[in-house]
Structure formats: structure tokens, C-alpha cells
Amino acid sequence: MGLEEKIPSGVLLTGVERLAGFMRKSSLWPATFGLACCAIEMMSFGSPRHDAARFGMEVFRASPRQADLMIVAGRVSQKMAPVLRQIYDQMPEPKWVIAMGVCASSGGMFNNYAIVQGVDHVVPVDIYLPGCPPRPEMLMDAILKLHDKILHSPLGAHREKAEEDAERAALMAAPTHEMKGLLG
């Protein structure tokens, strides 16, 4: 008697990690953090023309305690960086960050003391979205890439092991100080 004979028709089998990933990706609740011109493009993403409801993102949350995705849209000043970090810390786990626009990704054309040269100096970033300003269609593409990342991310002990493996691989890939002296 094979497995096919024991399972009734219409039953779908999957792993818990895959099911949890599907539910997480299908119900992202973004916290808005619009700081400059990229915020206008982010707002237009929420319009009926682009239909963010397709992605389970009908409402942008004003409270970080209700959000699991932070879209940092625009340049981050040194005065705003602690506020950004506080809002990120208030978000429940698991949480994701999209750096929208070249200013959020690298400081853009504002290479001075007042602007943070990349939001990744303040919070960990999952997806970098280039452009000045990036179009709403590009934000949709970034969200789809984030969906894929969420869908395939491990849970619990598997996630911790994957993070340890990634750290170990990064250490192995980085040249040591002795090798840098020989190479440079």
C-alpha cells in the first residue's frame, strides 16, 4: 500500500517552514518612514493604480508595533538616525527593511556630515532599491524579491544555524591581515 493510497484526494502536503514563509510573505505590514522625495513614490505605490493589496499590504501602519516591514524612503540625517533605530527596535520579530532610493542606500549626492551615508549604518537592510527617485514599479519588484527571500528563509533553530553558517562563510571569504599585507 503506497503513500498515494493513504492520502485522500485534495490534501496538500508541505513543510511548516514553507507554510510559515508563505503566510509571512502574504501579509507584510509596512511602517512608513518617508523622509524625502522617495516618499512620494512610495505613497503612489499605495494608490489604486499599483494595488498594494495584491501583496497583502493594504494599509501602511503608523505604529511600529503593528509593522514588520520598514521602507526607508529618502535621505536619513544624523539627527533622524536614532529615531529610525528606535522605531526599528519597536517592530516585532521577524522584521525586514527596504532602503528605497540612492540616498537611503548610500547617502546619494549628499556626501556631507549631516547625512548618514547608507541606512545600513543604522539598521540591517534586506533589499536595496536604487534610483533617484525609484518608480513605484521598482518598489513592487523589490517587494517581490523580499517575498522570495521571506519564503525561503528558515525558522527557529534552522535560522540560527543558517546565520552561523553565513557568518562562518563571511569570515572564510575575508582575507586575514597577514594575507592583506602580502597582497597589498
Short mmCIF file of C-alpha atoms in Angstrom, two decimals:
data_model
loop_
_atom_site.label_atom_id
_atom_site.label_comp_id
_atom_site.label_asym_id
_atom_site.label_seq_id
_atom_site.Cartn_x
_atom_site.Cartn_y
_atom_site.Cartn_z
CA MET A 1 0.00 0.00 0.00
CA GLY A 2 1.69 3.19 -1.23
CA LEU A 3 1.60 6.69 0.19
CA GLU A 4 -0.76 7.80 -2.59
CA GLU A 5 -3.37 5.28 -1.43
CA LYS A 6 -3.34 6.51 2.20
CA ILE A 7 -3.71 10.24 1.48
CA PRO A 8 -7.20 11.35 0.46
CA SER A 9 -7.50 13.48 -2.67
CA GLY A 10 -7.49 17.25 -2.18
CA VAL A 11 -4.91 17.18 0.64
CA LEU A 12 -1.89 19.40 0.19
CA LEU A 13 1.38 18.43 1.87
CA THR A 14 4.09 20.97 2.71
CA GLY A 15 6.63 21.73 5.40
CA VAL A 16 5.96 24.04 8.33
CA GLU A 17 8.78 26.39 7.27
CA ARG A 18 7.34 26.70 3.77
CA LEU A 19 3.82 27.34 5.09
CA ALA A 20 5.04 29.93 7.61
CA GLY A 21 7.10 31.65 4.91
CA PHE A 22 4.06 31.79 2.62
CA MET A 23 1.92 33.34 5.38
CA ARG A 24 4.62 35.87 6.29
CA LYS A 25 5.19 36.99 2.71
CA SER A 26 1.47 37.27 2.06
CA SER A 27 0.78 39.59 4.98
CA LEU A 28 3.56 42.17 5.16
CA TRP A 29 2.52 45.27 7.08
CA PRO A 30 4.81 48.16 6.18
CA ALA A 31 5.74 51.00 8.51
CA THR A 32 6.22 54.19 6.61
CA PHE A 33 9.42 56.09 7.05
CA GLY A 34 9.24 58.63 4.26
CA LEU A 35 11.91 61.29 4.59
CA ALA A 36 12.29 62.91 1.17
CA CYS A 37 11.23 62.73 -2.48
CA CYS A 38 11.26 58.91 -2.49
CA ALA A 39 8.33 59.04 -0.08
CA ILE A 40 6.13 60.49 -2.84
CA GLU A 41 6.85 57.44 -5.00
CA MET A 42 6.20 55.15 -2.02
CA MET A 43 2.83 56.87 -1.47
CA SER A 44 1.91 56.37 -5.11
CA PHE A 45 2.67 52.65 -4.67
CA GLY A 46 -0.23 52.59 -2.19
CA SER A 47 -2.61 54.09 -4.77
CA PRO A 48 -5.24 52.01 -6.60
CA ARG A 49 -3.20 52.12 -9.80
CA HIS A 50 -0.46 49.95 -8.28
CA ASP A 51 -2.74 47.98 -5.94
CA ALA A 52 -0.56 47.10 -2.96
CA ALA A 53 -3.43 44.90 -1.71
CA ARG A 54 -2.17 42.21 -4.12
CA PHE A 55 0.78 41.79 -1.79
CA GLY A 56 -1.20 41.80 1.46
CA MET A 57 -0.10 45.39 2.14
CA GLU A 58 -3.40 47.27 2.11
CA VAL A 59 -2.60 49.61 4.96
CA PHE A 60 0.67 51.28 5.85
CA ARG A 61 0.97 51.13 9.63
CA ALA A 62 1.63 54.26 11.68
CA SER A 63 2.65 52.23 14.73
CA PRO A 64 5.91 50.25 14.56
CA ARG A 65 4.41 47.66 16.92
CA GLN A 66 1.98 46.67 14.14
CA ALA A 67 4.52 46.60 11.31
CA ASP A 68 7.06 44.05 10.12
CA LEU A 69 8.47 45.87 7.08
CA MET A 70 10.20 49.25 7.22
CA ILE A 71 10.55 51.08 3.92
CA VAL A 72 13.16 53.81 4.48
CA ALA A 73 12.38 56.22 1.65
CA GLY A 74 14.83 59.07 1.29
CA ARG A 75 17.89 60.51 2.96
CA VAL A 76 18.48 59.93 6.66
CA SER A 77 20.02 62.79 8.61
CA GLN A 78 22.28 62.28 11.62
CA LYS A 79 19.52 63.70 13.83
CA MET A 80 16.96 61.26 12.41
CA ALA A 81 19.17 58.14 12.71
CA PRO A 82 18.42 57.48 16.44
CA VAL A 83 14.69 57.85 15.76
CA LEU A 84 14.95 55.40 12.87
CA ARG A 85 16.75 52.90 15.13
CA GLN A 86 14.17 53.33 17.90
CA ILE A 87 11.30 52.65 15.51
CA TYR A 88 13.14 49.60 14.14
CA ASP A 89 13.71 48.28 17.67
CA GLN A 90 9.99 48.63 18.45
CA MET A 91 8.99 46.44 15.49
CA PRO A 92 8.24 42.79 16.37
CA GLU A 93 10.36 39.94 15.01
CA PRO A 94 10.67 38.90 12.24
CA LYS A 95 11.18 42.26 10.57
CA TRP A 96 12.56 43.40 7.25
CA VAL A 97 13.94 46.67 5.84
CA ILE A 98 13.94 48.07 2.31
CA ALA A 99 16.30 51.01 1.62
CA MET A 100 14.39 52.92 -1.05
CA GLY A 101 16.41 55.25 -3.23
CA VAL A 102 20.06 56.06 -3.61
CA CYS A 103 20.02 58.44 -0.61
CA ALA A 104 18.84 55.72 1.77
CA SER A 105 21.22 53.19 0.23
CA SER A 106 24.42 55.23 0.13
CA GLY A 107 23.77 58.88 1.02
CA GLY A 108 23.29 59.78 -2.64
CA MET A 109 24.59 63.16 -3.73
CA PHE A 110 24.63 64.34 -0.11
CA ASN A 111 28.19 63.39 0.82
CA ASN A 112 28.47 65.54 3.93
CA TYR A 113 28.50 65.35 7.72
CA ALA A 114 24.73 65.83 8.13
CA ILE A 115 23.52 62.81 6.12
CA VAL A 116 24.04 59.15 7.06
CA GLN A 117 25.96 57.51 4.20
CA GLY A 118 23.69 54.49 3.97
CA VAL A 119 20.89 53.43 6.29
CA ASP A 120 22.70 50.12 6.81
CA HIS A 121 24.88 52.00 9.30
CA VAL A 122 21.77 52.32 11.49
CA VAL A 123 19.62 49.22 10.80
CA PRO A 124 20.23 45.97 8.86
CA VAL A 125 18.90 46.21 5.30
CA ASP A 126 17.39 43.29 3.41
CA ILE A 127 16.75 44.88 0.00
CA TYR A 128 18.45 47.90 -1.60
CA LEU A 129 16.31 49.71 -4.15
CA PRO A 130 18.33 52.03 -6.43
CA GLY A 131 17.08 55.12 -8.20
CA CYS A 132 16.57 58.82 -7.67
CA PRO A 133 13.68 58.51 -7.01
CA PRO A 134 12.79 54.91 -7.82
CA ARG A 135 9.44 54.39 -9.53
CA PRO A 136 6.58 52.55 -7.77
CA GLU A 137 7.08 49.67 -10.20
CA MET A 138 10.63 49.28 -8.90
CA LEU A 139 9.29 49.17 -5.34
CA MET A 140 6.91 46.41 -6.42
CA ASP A 141 9.86 44.48 -7.83
CA ALA A 142 11.81 44.94 -4.58
CA ILE A 143 8.82 43.69 -2.60
CA LEU A 144 8.56 40.61 -4.83
CA LYS A 145 12.27 39.92 -4.23
CA LEU A 146 11.67 40.33 -0.50
CA HIS A 147 8.75 37.89 -0.76
CA ASP A 148 11.10 35.33 -2.29
CA LYS A 149 13.64 35.92 0.48
CA ILE A 150 10.96 35.53 3.18
CA LEU A 151 9.50 32.42 1.57
CA HIS A 152 12.87 30.65 1.58
CA SER A 153 14.15 31.82 4.98
CA PRO A 154 14.44 29.11 7.65
CA LEU A 155 12.73 29.25 11.04
CA GLY A 156 13.85 28.73 14.65
CA ALA A 157 16.93 26.58 15.14
CA HIS A 158 17.34 26.28 11.36
CA ARG A 159 17.55 30.08 11.10
CA GLU A 160 20.20 30.28 13.83
CA LYS A 161 22.28 27.59 12.10
CA ALA A 162 21.92 29.38 8.75
CA GLU A 163 23.08 32.67 10.35
CA GLU A 164 26.09 30.89 11.93
CA ASP A 165 26.95 29.31 8.57
CA ALA A 166 26.70 32.69 6.84
CA GLU A 167 28.99 34.30 9.43
CA ARG A 168 31.49 31.46 9.09
CA ALA A 169 31.44 31.78 5.28
CA ALA A 170 31.98 35.56 5.53
CA LEU A 171 34.98 35.03 7.81
CA MET A 172 36.44 32.44 5.47
CA ALA A 173 35.97 34.72 2.45
CA ALA A 174 37.60 37.75 4.10
CA PRO A 175 41.39 37.82 3.77
CA THR A 176 43.36 37.88 7.01
CA HIS A 177 45.68 40.75 7.96
CA GLU A 178 48.74 38.69 7.00
CA MET A 179 47.29 38.00 3.56
CA LYS A 180 46.34 41.65 3.11
CA GLY A 181 50.00 42.54 3.76
CA LEU A 182 51.13 40.03 1.16
CA LEU A 183 48.52 41.13 -1.37
CA GLY A 184 48.81 44.88 -0.87
#
